[in-house]
Amino acid sequence: SYVLTQPPSVSVAPGKTARITCGGNNIGSKSVHWYQQKPGQAPVLVIYYDGARPSGIPERFSGSNSGNTATLTISRVEAGDEADYYCQVWDSTSDHVFGTGTKVTVL
Amino acid sequence: QGQLVQSGAEVKKPGASVKVSCKASGYTFTHYPMHWVRQAPGQRLQWMGWINGGNGNTKYSQKFQGRVTITRDTSASTAYMELSSLRSEDTAVYYCARGEPTVTNDAFDLWGQGTMVTVSS
C-alpha cells in the first residue's frame, strides 16, 4: 500500500514561514491535495493539484511537489493558521490515501 | 457553492450496524461523486469509499470491503453510508465529502460536519 509520511509537528512564530512536508515514493508523479483541520471541525481543502488554491484560501498558502516530497508552505503565519494539516493523493493500488498529519503550532 | 448536512451522533453495540446520511444542497447532486472518510480519535483521516452521484456506481476501500455499503437517493439529494459488524475500533467521526466529476485523483472540496459514531457495550 502507498504510504504518506508527515512530520508530527511544526512550530512557527507569527509572521514567519511554515513548511509542511509530505513524503511518498515518487510522489512527484502524483497530484497532491492538502487539507486544514481545526479542532472539532471538518477538514477544509487549502491546496489541490499540488499548488492550486480554492477560492477563499489566502495567497499565503502555496504548494509544491517534486521527487519524493510534496510541500505545503504557509507564509506570514497567523494565529488562525494553527491546525492539523493532511496531505492526500490517489494511488492505483491504494485508492485515496491521507498522510499522517502535521500539527502546526503558532508560537 | 453547496452544503452537506449529516445525521446526528450514534451509539451502537458491538456487532450492530449504523447508517449515516449526508444531505446535499446548493449544487446538482447527480453531477458529483460523494466520498466517505472517517477519523478515529487522535488519528489520521481514512478513506472508506465513494459513490457516483449520477449512476450509483460504488467503490470501497479494501479495508472496509464487505462491511460498508454506500447508497444514494437522488430524489432527496442524499447519500448514505452503512457500516456493519461494528467493533470498538470503528468508534470515529464519519464524514461525507464531495469529490470532482470524471477524475479518479479528485480533491474533496466540500465536507459534511461529521457524525460521531461510538461503539460500546
mmCIF file of C-alpha atoms in Angstrom:
data_model
loop_
_atom_site.group_PDB
_atom_site.id
_atom_site.type_symbol
_atom_site.label_atom_id
_atom_site.label_comp_id
_atom_site.label_asym_id
_atom_site.label_seq_id
_atom_site.Cartn_x
_atom_site.Cartn_y
_atom_site.Cartn_z
ATOM 1 C CA SER A 1 0.000 0.000 0.000
ATOM 2 C CA TYR A 2 1.059 3.579 -0.620
ATOM 3 C CA VAL A 3 2.261 5.452 2.448
ATOM 4 C CA LEU A 4 2.419 9.209 3.036
ATOM 5 C CA THR A 5 4.622 10.423 5.877
ATOM 6 C CA GLN A 6 4.408 13.856 7.508
ATOM 7 C CA PRO A 7 6.269 15.328 10.491
ATOM 8 C CA PRO A 8 4.070 15.135 13.596
ATOM 9 C CA SER A 9 4.514 18.791 14.426
ATOM 10 C CA VAL A 10 5.820 22.092 13.135
ATOM 11 C CA SER A 11 6.208 25.197 15.268
ATOM 12 C CA VAL A 12 6.461 28.674 13.798
ATOM 13 C CA ALA A 13 6.444 32.241 15.061
ATOM 14 C CA PRO A 14 3.785 34.660 13.813
ATOM 15 C CA GLY A 15 4.805 36.341 10.579
ATOM 16 C CA LYS A 16 7.300 33.620 9.684
ATOM 17 C CA THR A 17 7.033 30.805 7.152
ATOM 18 C CA ALA A 18 5.873 27.255 7.922
ATOM 19 C CA ARG A 19 6.787 24.394 5.619
ATOM 20 C CA ILE A 20 4.996 21.065 5.985
ATOM 21 C CA THR A 21 6.374 18.102 4.086
ATOM 22 C CA CYS A 22 4.620 15.008 2.795
ATOM 23 C CA GLY A 23 6.872 12.136 1.792
ATOM 24 C CA GLY A 24 5.903 9.301 -0.522
ATOM 25 C CA ASN A 25 7.536 7.073 -3.096
ATOM 26 C CA ASN A 26 7.781 9.115 -6.310
ATOM 27 C CA ILE A 27 5.046 11.422 -5.049
ATOM 28 C CA GLY A 28 6.130 13.931 -7.672
ATOM 29 C CA SER A 29 4.322 11.798 -10.256
ATOM 30 C CA LYS A 30 1.022 12.158 -8.389
ATOM 31 C CA SER A 31 -1.341 15.033 -7.686
ATOM 32 C CA VAL A 32 -1.289 16.144 -4.049
ATOM 33 C CA HIS A 33 -4.110 17.812 -2.162
ATOM 34 C CA TRP A 34 -3.822 19.488 1.250
ATOM 35 C CA TYR A 35 -6.430 19.935 3.969
ATOM 36 C CA GLN A 36 -6.544 22.085 7.087
ATOM 37 C CA GLN A 37 -8.440 20.742 10.094
ATOM 38 C CA LYS A 38 -9.071 22.774 13.213
ATOM 39 C CA PRO A 39 -10.113 21.062 16.466
ATOM 40 C CA GLY A 40 -13.664 19.756 16.364
ATOM 41 C CA GLN A 41 -14.161 20.813 12.746
ATOM 42 C CA ALA A 42 -14.292 19.116 9.379
ATOM 43 C CA PRO A 43 -11.279 19.359 7.077
ATOM 44 C CA VAL A 44 -11.057 22.237 4.610
ATOM 45 C CA LEU A 45 -9.308 21.967 1.247
ATOM 46 C CA VAL A 46 -6.492 24.539 1.085
ATOM 47 C CA ILE A 47 -4.394 23.322 -1.874
ATOM 48 C CA TYR A 48 -5.318 20.976 -4.718
ATOM 49 C CA TYR A 49 -3.378 19.500 -7.621
ATOM 50 C CA ASP A 50 -0.073 20.331 -5.988
ATOM 51 C CA GLY A 51 -0.365 24.094 -5.978
ATOM 52 C CA ALA A 52 -3.830 25.394 -6.880
ATOM 53 C CA ARG A 53 -5.812 27.362 -4.308
ATOM 54 C CA PRO A 54 -9.584 27.080 -3.895
ATOM 55 C CA SER A 55 -11.463 30.345 -3.826
ATOM 56 C CA GLY A 56 -11.341 31.939 -0.406
ATOM 57 C CA ILE A 57 -7.983 30.462 0.552
ATOM 58 C CA PRO A 58 -5.364 33.180 1.148
ATOM 59 C CA GLU A 59 -2.409 33.529 -1.196
ATOM 60 C CA ARG A 60 -0.223 32.846 1.838
ATOM 61 C CA PHE A 61 -0.897 29.150 1.220
ATOM 62 C CA SER A 62 1.109 27.550 -1.569
ATOM 63 C CA GLY A 63 2.225 24.079 -2.550
ATOM 64 C CA SER A 64 4.915 22.284 -4.500
ATOM 65 C CA ASN A 65 5.637 18.682 -5.405
ATOM 66 C CA SER A 66 8.749 17.004 -6.762
ATOM 67 C CA GLY A 67 10.619 13.751 -6.397
ATOM 68 C CA ASN A 68 9.659 12.032 -3.157
ATOM 69 C CA THR A 69 8.388 15.101 -1.291
ATOM 70 C CA ALA A 70 5.435 17.454 -1.541
ATOM 71 C CA THR A 71 5.448 20.650 0.498
ATOM 72 C CA LEU A 72 2.748 22.951 1.817
ATOM 73 C CA THR A 73 4.095 26.417 2.579
ATOM 74 C CA ILE A 74 2.300 28.928 4.755
ATOM 75 C CA SER A 75 3.814 32.403 4.507
ATOM 76 C CA ARG A 76 3.330 35.181 7.060
ATOM 77 C CA VAL A 77 1.804 32.733 9.512
ATOM 78 C CA GLU A 78 -1.117 33.951 11.619
ATOM 79 C CA ALA A 79 -2.571 32.597 14.842
ATOM 80 C CA GLY A 80 -5.608 31.390 12.870
ATOM 81 C CA ASP A 81 -3.399 29.015 10.858
ATOM 82 C CA GLU A 82 -2.914 26.816 13.909
ATOM 83 C CA ALA A 83 -4.425 23.474 12.916
ATOM 84 C CA ASP A 84 -3.684 19.958 11.734
ATOM 85 C CA TYR A 85 -2.727 19.635 8.074
ATOM 86 C CA TYR A 86 -3.119 16.490 5.963
ATOM 87 C CA CYS A 87 -1.815 15.676 2.513
ATOM 88 C CA GLN A 88 -3.748 13.333 0.231
ATOM 89 C CA VAL A 89 -3.086 11.508 -3.026
ATOM 90 C CA TRP A 90 -4.784 8.908 -5.157
ATOM 91 C CA ASP A 91 -2.847 5.742 -5.862
ATOM 92 C CA SER A 92 -3.866 2.984 -8.263
ATOM 93 C CA THR A 93 -3.308 0.255 -5.645
ATOM 94 C CA SER A 94 -4.387 2.093 -2.501
ATOM 95 C CA ASP A 95 -7.082 4.476 -3.787
ATOM 96 C CA HIS A 96 -7.307 7.693 -1.751
ATOM 97 C CA VAL A 97 -4.570 7.927 0.850
ATOM 98 C CA PHE A 98 -4.081 10.554 3.540
ATOM 99 C CA GLY A 99 -0.854 11.479 5.238
ATOM 100 C CA THR A 100 -0.162 11.028 8.930
ATOM 101 C CA GLY A 101 -0.969 14.660 9.641
ATOM 102 C CA THR A 102 1.064 17.594 10.961
ATOM 103 C CA LYS A 103 0.078 19.794 13.865
ATOM 104 C CA VAL A 104 1.089 23.393 13.234
ATOM 105 C CA THR A 105 1.633 25.415 16.381
ATOM 106 C CA VAL A 106 1.941 29.191 16.225
ATOM 107 C CA LEU A 107 4.291 30.296 18.973
ATOM 108 C CA GLN B 1 -21.115 26.562 -3.506
ATOM 109 C CA GLY B 2 -23.007 23.879 -1.670
ATOM 110 C CA GLN B 3 -23.545 22.375 1.732
ATOM 111 C CA LEU B 4 -23.506 18.866 3.160
ATOM 112 C CA VAL B 5 -25.502 18.161 6.323
ATOM 113 C CA GLN B 6 -25.069 14.841 8.094
ATOM 114 C CA SER B 7 -27.252 12.961 10.533
ATOM 115 C CA GLY B 8 -26.654 13.070 14.266
ATOM 116 C CA ALA B 9 -24.415 11.135 16.593
ATOM 117 C CA GLU B 10 -24.986 7.414 17.108
ATOM 118 C CA VAL B 11 -24.176 4.964 19.880
ATOM 119 C CA LYS B 12 -24.132 1.302 18.859
ATOM 120 C CA LYS B 13 -23.296 -2.017 20.427
ATOM 121 C CA PRO B 14 -20.611 -4.280 19.013
ATOM 122 C CA GLY B 15 -21.946 -6.371 16.152
ATOM 123 C CA ALA B 16 -24.637 -3.862 15.220
ATOM 124 C CA SER B 17 -24.845 -1.719 12.084
ATOM 125 C CA VAL B 18 -25.001 2.034 11.658
ATOM 126 C CA LYS B 19 -26.326 4.111 8.773
ATOM 127 C CA VAL B 20 -25.232 7.730 8.388
ATOM 128 C CA SER B 21 -26.900 10.140 5.995
ATOM 129 C CA CYS B 22 -25.494 13.136 4.133
ATOM 130 C CA LYS B 23 -27.911 15.609 2.539
ATOM 131 C CA ALA B 24 -26.536 17.831 -0.194
ATOM 132 C CA SER B 25 -27.837 21.240 -1.166
ATOM 133 C CA GLY B 26 -26.729 24.145 -3.324
ATOM 134 C CA TYR B 27 -25.442 22.056 -6.222
ATOM 135 C CA THR B 28 -26.578 19.322 -8.575
ATOM 136 C CA PHE B 29 -26.198 16.131 -6.540
ATOM 137 C CA THR B 30 -26.048 13.799 -9.530
ATOM 138 C CA HIS B 31 -23.119 15.651 -11.091
ATOM 139 C CA TYR B 32 -20.615 14.832 -8.365
ATOM 140 C CA PRO B 33 -19.221 11.784 -6.581
ATOM 141 C CA MET B 34 -19.626 11.523 -2.828
ATOM 142 C CA HIS B 35 -16.856 10.081 -0.694
ATOM 143 C CA TRP B 36 -16.905 8.851 2.885
ATOM 144 C CA VAL B 37 -13.930 9.417 5.175
ATOM 145 C CA ARG B 38 -13.576 8.523 8.824
ATOM 146 C CA GLN B 39 -11.314 9.727 11.621
ATOM 147 C CA ALA B 40 -10.800 7.752 14.805
ATOM 148 C CA PRO B 41 -9.935 9.813 17.907
ATOM 149 C CA GLY B 42 -6.481 11.341 17.504
ATOM 150 C CA GLN B 43 -5.917 9.510 14.241
ATOM 151 C CA ARG B 44 -5.476 10.423 10.595
ATOM 152 C CA LEU B 45 -8.231 10.635 8.016
ATOM 153 C CA GLN B 46 -9.123 7.316 6.391
ATOM 154 C CA TRP B 47 -10.931 6.957 3.072
ATOM 155 C CA MET B 48 -13.755 4.412 3.073
ATOM 156 C CA GLY B 49 -15.339 4.549 -0.358
ATOM 157 C CA TRP B 50 -17.329 6.613 -2.821
ATOM 158 C CA ILE B 51 -20.474 6.630 -4.901
ATOM 159 C CA ASN B 52 -21.119 8.157 -8.293
ATOM 160 C CA GLY B 53 -23.975 10.571 -7.708
ATOM 161 C CA GLY B 54 -25.292 10.014 -11.225
ATOM 162 C CA ASN B 55 -25.220 6.273 -11.912
ATOM 163 C CA GLY B 56 -24.801 4.972 -8.363
ATOM 164 C CA ASN B 57 -21.609 3.041 -9.067
ATOM 165 C CA THR B 58 -19.542 2.462 -5.946
ATOM 166 C CA LYS B 59 -16.003 1.628 -4.954
ATOM 167 C CA TYR B 60 -14.853 0.693 -1.483
ATOM 168 C CA SER B 61 -11.543 0.646 0.321
ATOM 169 C CA GLN B 62 -10.242 -2.899 0.693
ATOM 170 C CA LYS B 63 -10.039 -2.273 4.429
ATOM 171 C CA PHE B 64 -13.835 -1.985 4.631
ATOM 172 C CA GLN B 65 -14.851 -4.258 1.766
ATOM 173 C CA GLY B 66 -17.714 -6.466 2.824
ATOM 174 C CA ARG B 67 -18.706 -4.275 5.777
ATOM 175 C CA VAL B 68 -19.503 -0.936 4.142
ATOM 176 C CA THR B 69 -22.333 -0.077 1.772
ATOM 177 C CA ILE B 70 -22.756 3.362 0.220
ATOM 178 C CA THR B 71 -26.040 4.248 -1.426
ATOM 179 C CA ARG B 72 -27.841 7.370 -2.581
ATOM 180 C CA ASP B 73 -31.341 8.721 -3.072
ATOM 181 C CA THR B 74 -31.223 11.195 -5.923
ATOM 182 C CA SER B 75 -34.741 12.444 -5.220
ATOM 183 C CA ALA B 76 -33.585 13.527 -1.767
ATOM 184 C CA SER B 77 -30.050 14.550 -2.820
ATOM 185 C CA THR B 78 -28.824 12.336 -0.016
ATOM 186 C CA ALA B 79 -26.018 9.816 0.271
ATOM 187 C CA TYR B 80 -25.844 7.088 2.895
ATOM 188 C CA MET B 81 -23.046 5.071 4.417
ATOM 189 C CA GLU B 82 -23.849 1.878 6.280
ATOM 190 C CA LEU B 83 -21.181 0.044 8.267
ATOM 191 C CA SER B 84 -21.954 -3.383 9.654
ATOM 192 C CA SER B 85 -20.435 -5.759 12.228
ATOM 193 C CA LEU B 86 -19.325 -2.808 14.295
ATOM 194 C CA ARG B 87 -16.434 -3.153 16.707
ATOM 195 C CA SER B 88 -14.879 -0.771 19.192
ATOM 196 C CA GLU B 89 -12.220 0.225 16.652
ATOM 197 C CA ASP B 90 -14.972 1.697 14.479
ATOM 198 C CA THR B 91 -15.542 4.456 17.010
ATOM 199 C CA ALA B 92 -14.823 7.543 14.930
ATOM 200 C CA VAL B 93 -16.180 10.657 13.293
ATOM 201 C CA TYR B 94 -17.562 9.823 9.855
ATOM 202 C CA TYR B 95 -17.527 12.498 7.155
ATOM 203 C CA CYS B 96 -19.073 12.727 3.727
ATOM 204 C CA ALA B 97 -17.089 14.780 1.232
ATOM 205 C CA ARG B 98 -17.821 15.884 -2.318
ATOM 206 C CA GLY B 99 -15.319 14.890 -4.977
ATOM 207 C CA GLU B 100 -14.819 16.037 -8.530
ATOM 208 C CA PRO B 101 -16.634 14.593 -11.521
ATOM 209 C CA THR B 102 -14.808 12.407 -14.054
ATOM 210 C CA VAL B 103 -11.435 12.228 -12.307
ATOM 211 C CA THR B 104 -10.027 9.483 -10.098
ATOM 212 C CA ASN B 105 -7.498 11.611 -8.217
ATOM 213 C CA ASP B 106 -10.094 14.127 -7.106
ATOM 214 C CA ALA B 107 -9.815 16.584 -4.270
ATOM 215 C CA PHE B 108 -12.608 16.801 -1.713
ATOM 216 C CA ASP B 109 -13.795 20.378 -1.831
ATOM 217 C CA LEU B 110 -16.912 20.226 0.328
ATOM 218 C CA TRP B 111 -17.301 18.331 3.610
ATOM 219 C CA GLY B 112 -20.142 17.487 5.927
ATOM 220 C CA GLN B 113 -19.902 18.474 9.577
ATOM 221 C CA GLY B 114 -19.164 14.899 10.637
ATOM 222 C CA THR B 115 -21.121 12.261 12.540
ATOM 223 C CA MET B 116 -19.729 10.747 15.714
ATOM 224 C CA VAL B 117 -20.289 7.003 15.925
ATOM 225 C CA THR B 118 -19.483 5.365 19.246
ATOM 226 C CA VAL B 119 -19.316 1.589 19.520
ATOM 227 C CA SER B 120 -19.577 0.423 23.091
ATOM 228 C CA SER B 121 -21.121 -2.435 25.007
#
